[in-house]
Coordinates of C-alpha atoms in Angstrom, one line a residue:
M1 CA 114.6 122.0 90.4
G2 CA 112.7 121.5 93.7
N3 CA 109.2 121.3 92.3
F4 CA 107.7 118.9 95.0
V5 CA 106.4 119.9 98.3
V6 CA 105.6 117.4 101.1
T7 CA 102.7 119.1 103.0
D8 CA 99.5 118.7 104.9
R9 CA 98.3 122.0 103.6
V10 CA 97.6 121.2 100.0
E11 CA 94.6 123.7 99.8
A12 CA 96.9 126.6 100.9
E13 CA 99.5 125.6 98.3
L14 CA 96.9 125.4 95.5
A15 CA 95.4 128.7 96.5
A16 CA 98.8 130.5 96.2
M17 CA 99.5 128.8 92.8
V18 CA 96.1 129.8 91.4
K19 CA 96.8 133.4 92.5
S20 CA 100.4 133.5 91.2
L21 CA 99.6 131.9 87.9
A22 CA 96.6 134.1 87.3
V23 CA 94.6 131.1 86.4
D24 CA 91.3 131.7 84.6
K25 CA 89.6 128.2 85.1
V26 CA 90.4 125.2 87.1
F27 CA 89.9 121.7 86.2
V28 CA 90.4 118.7 88.4
L29 CA 91.0 115.2 86.9
V30 CA 90.1 112.3 89.2
D31 CA 89.3 108.6 88.9
D32 CA 86.4 106.5 90.2
N33 CA 88.6 105.8 93.5
T34 CA 90.0 109.4 94.1
V35 CA 86.8 111.1 93.5
E36 CA 85.3 109.4 96.5
L37 CA 88.3 108.9 98.8
C38 CA 90.5 112.0 98.0
L39 CA 88.5 114.9 96.4
S40 CA 86.2 115.1 99.3
K41 CA 89.3 115.9 101.6
I42 CA 90.3 119.0 99.5
D43 CA 88.1 122.1 99.5
L44 CA 88.3 123.6 96.0
S45 CA 85.0 125.3 96.0
E46 CA 86.2 128.8 95.8
Y47 CA 87.7 128.1 92.3
N48 CA 84.3 126.5 91.1
P49 CA 86.4 123.7 89.4
F50 CA 85.1 121.4 86.7
V51 CA 85.7 117.9 87.8
I52 CA 86.6 115.4 85.1
R53 CA 86.3 111.7 86.0
I54 CA 87.9 108.8 84.4
K55 CA 87.7 105.1 85.1
A56 CA 90.3 103.7 87.6
G57 CA 92.9 101.2 86.5
D58 CA 95.9 101.0 84.2
E59 CA 93.9 99.5 81.4
F60 CA 92.1 102.9 81.2
K61 CA 95.3 104.9 80.6
T62 CA 94.7 105.1 76.8
I63 CA 94.4 107.4 73.9
D64 CA 90.6 107.0 74.2
S65 CA 90.7 108.2 77.9
A66 CA 92.9 111.2 76.8
I67 CA 90.3 112.0 73.9
S68 CA 87.6 112.1 76.5
V69 CA 89.5 114.5 78.7
W70 CA 90.4 116.7 75.8
N71 CA 86.7 116.8 74.8
V72 CA 85.8 118.1 78.2
L73 CA 88.5 120.7 78.2
V74 CA 87.4 122.0 74.8
D75 CA 83.6 121.9 75.6
N76 CA 84.2 123.9 78.7
G77 CA 86.4 126.6 77.4
A78 CA 89.9 125.6 78.9
T79 CA 92.7 127.9 77.7
R80 CA 96.5 127.9 78.1
S81 CA 96.0 130.1 81.2
S82 CA 93.7 127.3 82.8
L83 CA 95.1 124.8 85.4
L84 CA 94.5 121.0 85.4
I85 CA 95.0 119.5 88.8
N86 CA 95.7 115.8 88.5
L87 CA 94.4 114.3 91.8
G88 CA 95.1 110.5 91.8
G89 CA 97.6 107.8 91.3
G90 CA 100.0 107.1 88.5
V91 CA 97.2 106.7 85.9
V92 CA 95.7 110.1 86.7
T93 CA 99.1 111.9 86.8
D94 CA 100.5 110.1 83.7
L95 CA 97.4 110.7 81.7
G96 CA 96.6 114.2 83.0
G97 CA 100.1 115.5 82.5
F98 CA 100.0 114.1 78.8
V99 CA 96.7 115.7 78.2
A100 CA 97.8 119.1 79.6
T101 CA 101.1 119.0 77.7
T102 CA 99.4 118.5 74.4
F103 CA 96.3 120.5 74.8
K104 CA 96.9 124.0 73.0
R105 CA 100.5 122.9 72.9
G106 CA 100.9 123.3 76.7
M107 CA 98.3 124.0 79.6
R108 CA 99.6 124.3 83.1
F109 CA 99.0 121.3 85.4
V110 CA 99.9 120.3 89.0
N111 CA 100.1 116.9 90.3
V112 CA 98.5 116.0 93.6
P113 CA 99.5 112.2 94.0
T114 CA 97.3 110.2 96.3
T115 CA 99.1 106.9 96.3
L116 CA 102.8 106.0 97.2
L117 CA 103.5 104.7 93.9
G118 CA 102.2 107.8 92.3
V119 CA 104.5 110.0 94.4
V120 CA 107.8 108.2 93.8
D121 CA 107.1 107.0 90.2
A122 CA 104.6 108.8 88.0
A123 CA 103.9 112.2 89.5
T124 CA 107.6 113.3 89.8
G125 CA 110.2 113.5 87.1
G126 CA 108.2 115.0 84.3
K127 CA 107.2 111.9 82.4
T128 CA 103.7 111.8 81.0
G129 CA 102.0 109.3 78.7
V130 CA 99.5 106.7 77.8
N131 CA 99.7 103.0 77.1
F132 CA 99.3 101.9 73.5
K133 CA 98.8 98.4 71.9
G134 CA 99.6 96.8 75.2
L135 CA 102.9 98.5 75.8
K136 CA 103.5 100.7 78.9
N137 CA 103.7 104.4 78.3
E138 CA 104.3 104.1 74.5
I139 CA 102.9 107.5 73.7
G140 CA 103.9 110.4 75.8
A141 CA 106.2 113.4 76.4
F142 CA 108.5 115.0 78.9
A143 CA 106.8 117.7 80.8
L144 CA 107.2 119.1 84.3
P145 CA 104.1 120.1 86.4
E146 CA 104.1 123.4 87.9
K147 CA 104.3 121.8 91.3
V148 CA 103.9 118.3 92.8
L149 CA 101.9 118.7 96.2
I150 CA 102.3 115.5 98.4
N151 CA 100.2 114.7 101.4
P152 CA 101.3 111.4 102.9
L153 CA 98.0 111.2 104.9
F154 CA 96.4 110.1 101.5
F155 CA 98.4 107.0 101.7
Q156 CA 96.3 105.8 104.6
T157 CA 93.3 105.2 102.1
L158 CA 95.6 102.5 100.4
D159 CA 95.3 98.7 101.0
F160 CA 98.5 96.8 101.9
K161 CA 99.3 95.6 98.4
N162 CA 99.1 99.2 97.0
R163 CA 101.5 100.4 99.7
L164 CA 103.8 97.6 98.8
S165 CA 103.5 98.6 95.0
G166 CA 104.8 102.1 95.7
Y167 CA 107.5 101.0 98.2
A168 CA 109.2 98.8 95.6
E169 CA 110.2 102.1 93.8
M170 CA 111.7 103.4 97.1
V171 CA 113.7 100.3 97.2
K172 CA 114.9 100.9 93.7
H173 CA 116.0 104.6 94.5
A174 CA 117.9 103.3 97.5
L175 CA 119.7 100.6 95.4
I176 CA 120.7 103.1 92.7
A177 CA 121.9 105.7 95.3
D178 CA 123.1 104.8 98.8
S179 CA 123.8 101.8 101.1
I180 CA 122.6 103.6 104.3
L181 CA 119.4 104.6 102.6
L182 CA 119.0 101.0 101.4
E183 CA 119.5 99.8 104.9
Q184 CA 117.0 102.2 106.4
T185 CA 114.4 101.3 103.6
L186 CA 114.6 97.6 104.2
M187 CA 114.3 98.1 108.0
Y188 CA 111.1 100.1 107.6
D189 CA 108.1 98.5 109.2
L190 CA 105.7 98.1 106.4
D191 CA 103.1 96.6 108.6
E192 CA 103.0 99.5 111.0
F193 CA 103.2 102.1 108.1
D194 CA 104.4 105.1 110.2
V195 CA 103.6 108.0 107.9
K196 CA 105.9 110.4 109.7
R197 CA 108.9 108.1 109.3
L198 CA 107.8 107.4 105.6
S199 CA 107.7 111.1 104.9
L200 CA 111.4 111.3 105.8
L201 CA 112.2 108.4 103.7
L202 CA 110.1 109.9 100.8
K203 CA 112.1 113.2 100.9
Q204 CA 115.3 111.4 100.5
N205 CA 113.9 109.3 97.7
L206 CA 112.5 112.4 95.9
N207 CA 115.8 114.3 96.2
I208 CA 117.7 111.4 94.6
K209 CA 115.1 111.3 91.7
E210 CA 115.2 115.1 91.2
T211 CA 119.0 115.3 91.1
I212 CA 119.1 112.6 88.4
V213 CA 116.3 114.2 86.4
E214 CA 117.9 117.6 86.6
L215 CA 121.1 116.4 85.2
D216 CA 119.3 114.5 82.3
P217 CA 115.7 115.7 81.9
N218 CA 115.1 113.9 78.6
E219 CA 116.8 110.5 79.5
R220 CA 119.6 110.6 77.2
G221 CA 122.1 109.3 79.7
Q222 CA 122.2 109.1 83.5
R223 CA 118.4 109.3 84.0
K224 CA 118.4 105.6 82.7
A225 CA 119.4 104.8 86.2
L226 CA 115.8 105.2 87.2
N227 CA 114.9 102.5 84.8
F228 CA 116.6 99.9 87.1
G229 CA 114.3 96.8 87.4
H230 CA 111.8 98.3 84.7
T231 CA 113.2 96.7 81.5
I232 CA 112.2 93.3 82.8
G233 CA 109.5 94.6 85.2
H234 CA 107.6 96.3 82.5
A235 CA 107.5 93.0 80.4
F236 CA 106.2 91.2 83.6
E237 CA 103.5 93.9 83.9
S238 CA 102.5 93.9 80.1
L239 CA 102.2 90.2 80.1
S240 CA 100.0 90.2 83.2
Y241 CA 97.5 92.3 81.2
E242 CA 97.8 90.0 78.2
V243 CA 96.9 86.9 80.3
G244 CA 94.0 88.6 82.2
S245 CA 95.8 88.7 85.7
P246 CA 97.0 92.3 86.1
M247 CA 100.1 92.7 88.3
L248 CA 100.6 95.9 90.3
H249 CA 103.4 98.0 88.8
G250 CA 105.5 97.8 92.0
F251 CA 105.2 94.0 92.2
A252 CA 106.4 93.8 88.6
V253 CA 109.3 96.1 89.3
M254 CA 110.3 94.3 92.5
W255 CA 110.7 91.0 90.6
G256 CA 112.3 92.9 87.6
M257 CA 114.8 94.3 90.1
V258 CA 115.6 90.7 91.5
A259 CA 116.1 89.6 87.9
E260 CA 118.3 92.6 87.0
L261 CA 120.3 92.2 90.2
Y262 CA 121.0 88.6 89.1
L263 CA 122.3 89.9 85.7
S264 CA 124.4 92.5 87.7
F265 CA 125.9 89.6 89.7
V266 CA 126.7 87.7 86.5
K267 CA 127.8 90.5 84.3
L268 CA 129.4 93.1 86.8
K269 CA 130.3 90.9 89.8
L270 CA 127.7 92.6 92.1
D271 CA 128.1 91.4 95.7
K272 CA 125.8 88.4 95.9
S273 CA 124.8 89.3 99.4
I274 CA 122.8 92.2 97.9
L275 CA 121.0 90.0 95.5
S276 CA 120.2 87.6 98.4
Q277 CA 119.0 90.5 100.6
I278 CA 116.6 91.9 97.8
L279 CA 115.4 88.3 96.9
A280 CA 114.5 87.6 100.6
F281 CA 112.7 90.9 100.8
A282 CA 110.8 90.2 97.6
K283 CA 109.7 86.7 98.7
E284 CA 108.6 88.0 102.2
Y285 CA 106.4 90.7 100.8
Y286 CA 105.7 90.2 97.1
G287 CA 104.6 86.7 96.9
A288 CA 105.7 84.0 94.3
F289 CA 107.0 84.8 91.0
P290 CA 104.0 84.0 88.7
Y291 CA 105.5 83.0 85.3
S292 CA 106.7 79.7 83.8
C293 CA 109.4 79.1 81.3
K294 CA 106.8 78.6 78.6
Q295 CA 106.3 82.4 78.8
Y296 CA 109.9 83.4 78.5
D297 CA 109.8 84.1 74.7
R298 CA 106.9 86.4 75.0
L299 CA 108.5 88.2 77.9
Y300 CA 111.6 88.7 75.9
E301 CA 109.6 90.1 72.9
L302 CA 108.1 92.5 75.3
M303 CA 111.5 93.6 76.5
M304 CA 112.5 94.3 73.0
H305 CA 109.9 97.1 73.0
D306 CA 111.5 99.0 75.7
K307 CA 111.8 102.7 74.8
K308 CA 115.5 102.9 75.9
N309 CA 116.6 100.1 73.4
S310 CA 118.7 101.0 70.4
G311 CA 120.2 99.3 67.4
G312 CA 118.1 96.2 68.0
Q313 CA 119.7 95.7 71.4
I314 CA 118.0 95.7 74.8
N315 CA 119.7 98.3 76.9
F316 CA 119.7 97.3 80.6
T317 CA 120.6 99.4 83.7
L318 CA 122.5 97.2 86.0
L319 CA 124.5 97.7 89.2
A320 CA 128.1 97.0 90.1
G321 CA 127.2 97.9 93.6
V322 CA 124.7 99.9 95.6
G323 CA 125.0 103.3 94.1
D324 CA 127.2 102.1 91.2
V325 CA 124.9 102.3 88.2
R326 CA 125.9 101.1 84.8
I327 CA 123.7 102.2 81.9
N328 CA 123.4 100.8 78.4
Q329 CA 124.4 97.2 79.3
N330 CA 123.9 94.6 76.6
V331 CA 122.7 91.2 77.7
T332 CA 122.1 88.0 75.7
K333 CA 118.7 86.3 75.4
E334 CA 120.3 83.3 77.1
E335 CA 121.3 85.5 80.1
V336 CA 117.9 86.9 80.4
F337 CA 116.3 83.4 80.5
E338 CA 118.9 82.5 83.2
A339 CA 117.8 85.4 85.2
L340 CA 114.1 84.4 84.8
D341 CA 115.1 80.9 86.0
F342 CA 116.8 82.3 89.0
I343 CA 113.8 84.1 90.2
R344 CA 111.4 81.3 89.3
E345 CA 113.4 78.6 91.1
N346 CA 114.5 80.5 94.2

């Protein structure tokens, strides 16, 4: 598949794409953050692009925001031969990809992710969507961008917590793939944040993800490996918005991974040293687990809405070992609560 490029020459890559695709108009989707921090670093003036700006934040990844972007596209004569450049984090690439995929039944788009999380999660893999009724990515479609252009220098605009948020997904890819990569990932100095070394880890991460996606583009089977940590993690994230204390996606996924590693230990005899290693990493960088046992029932209700469930059962992705992924694992409500107790008490 190979549709991502790690480069410091984003402008040249975009110029070649605009020419090869015979683009008639260029639109750029940004949010309140990337219009200031990132759009100014890319010279797109030769295309006379129309800039579409949305509010920053996952709470604005909604149908209403999509409608506002569709309105701008219609009012400014966008066609199937136009190009939408999604310049931003996961909200921009998720929403922009969904808008482009549904506009006139398919408009070309390219993702230029500006956050670490956006690179390893939303911008690559061909998932697009918006949140609906408090549920993550409830409305969406599978659609690959023409290209994903990644310039790691953008990550230097991120604060430490947002770097950590993206890094959680890199830990996930290592866990589902390779013990050597996991060791390298856990040893990386997050405080120093060496962009050159990070780029090498990123390429390995994205190769893992692309290989899985290529084998199962519509998530019927093995692509569910990428859901590790997300069944419980998405519930943490959704509840955080309900209680008015939003949790960054990667923080929710990190604690979701710890909980699902505990389930892997109980159900599949995962080596406890792996669970202990990731628990220690989570506690060092991702703070204390924020929920109490009074919220377990609501968390379980949210897990029941996971898109990969079937037959009234929650389908978990668990690990029998690093790189030994087991999809469609059924877990009882009592076992889920036991996992929540584990991360709350340790």
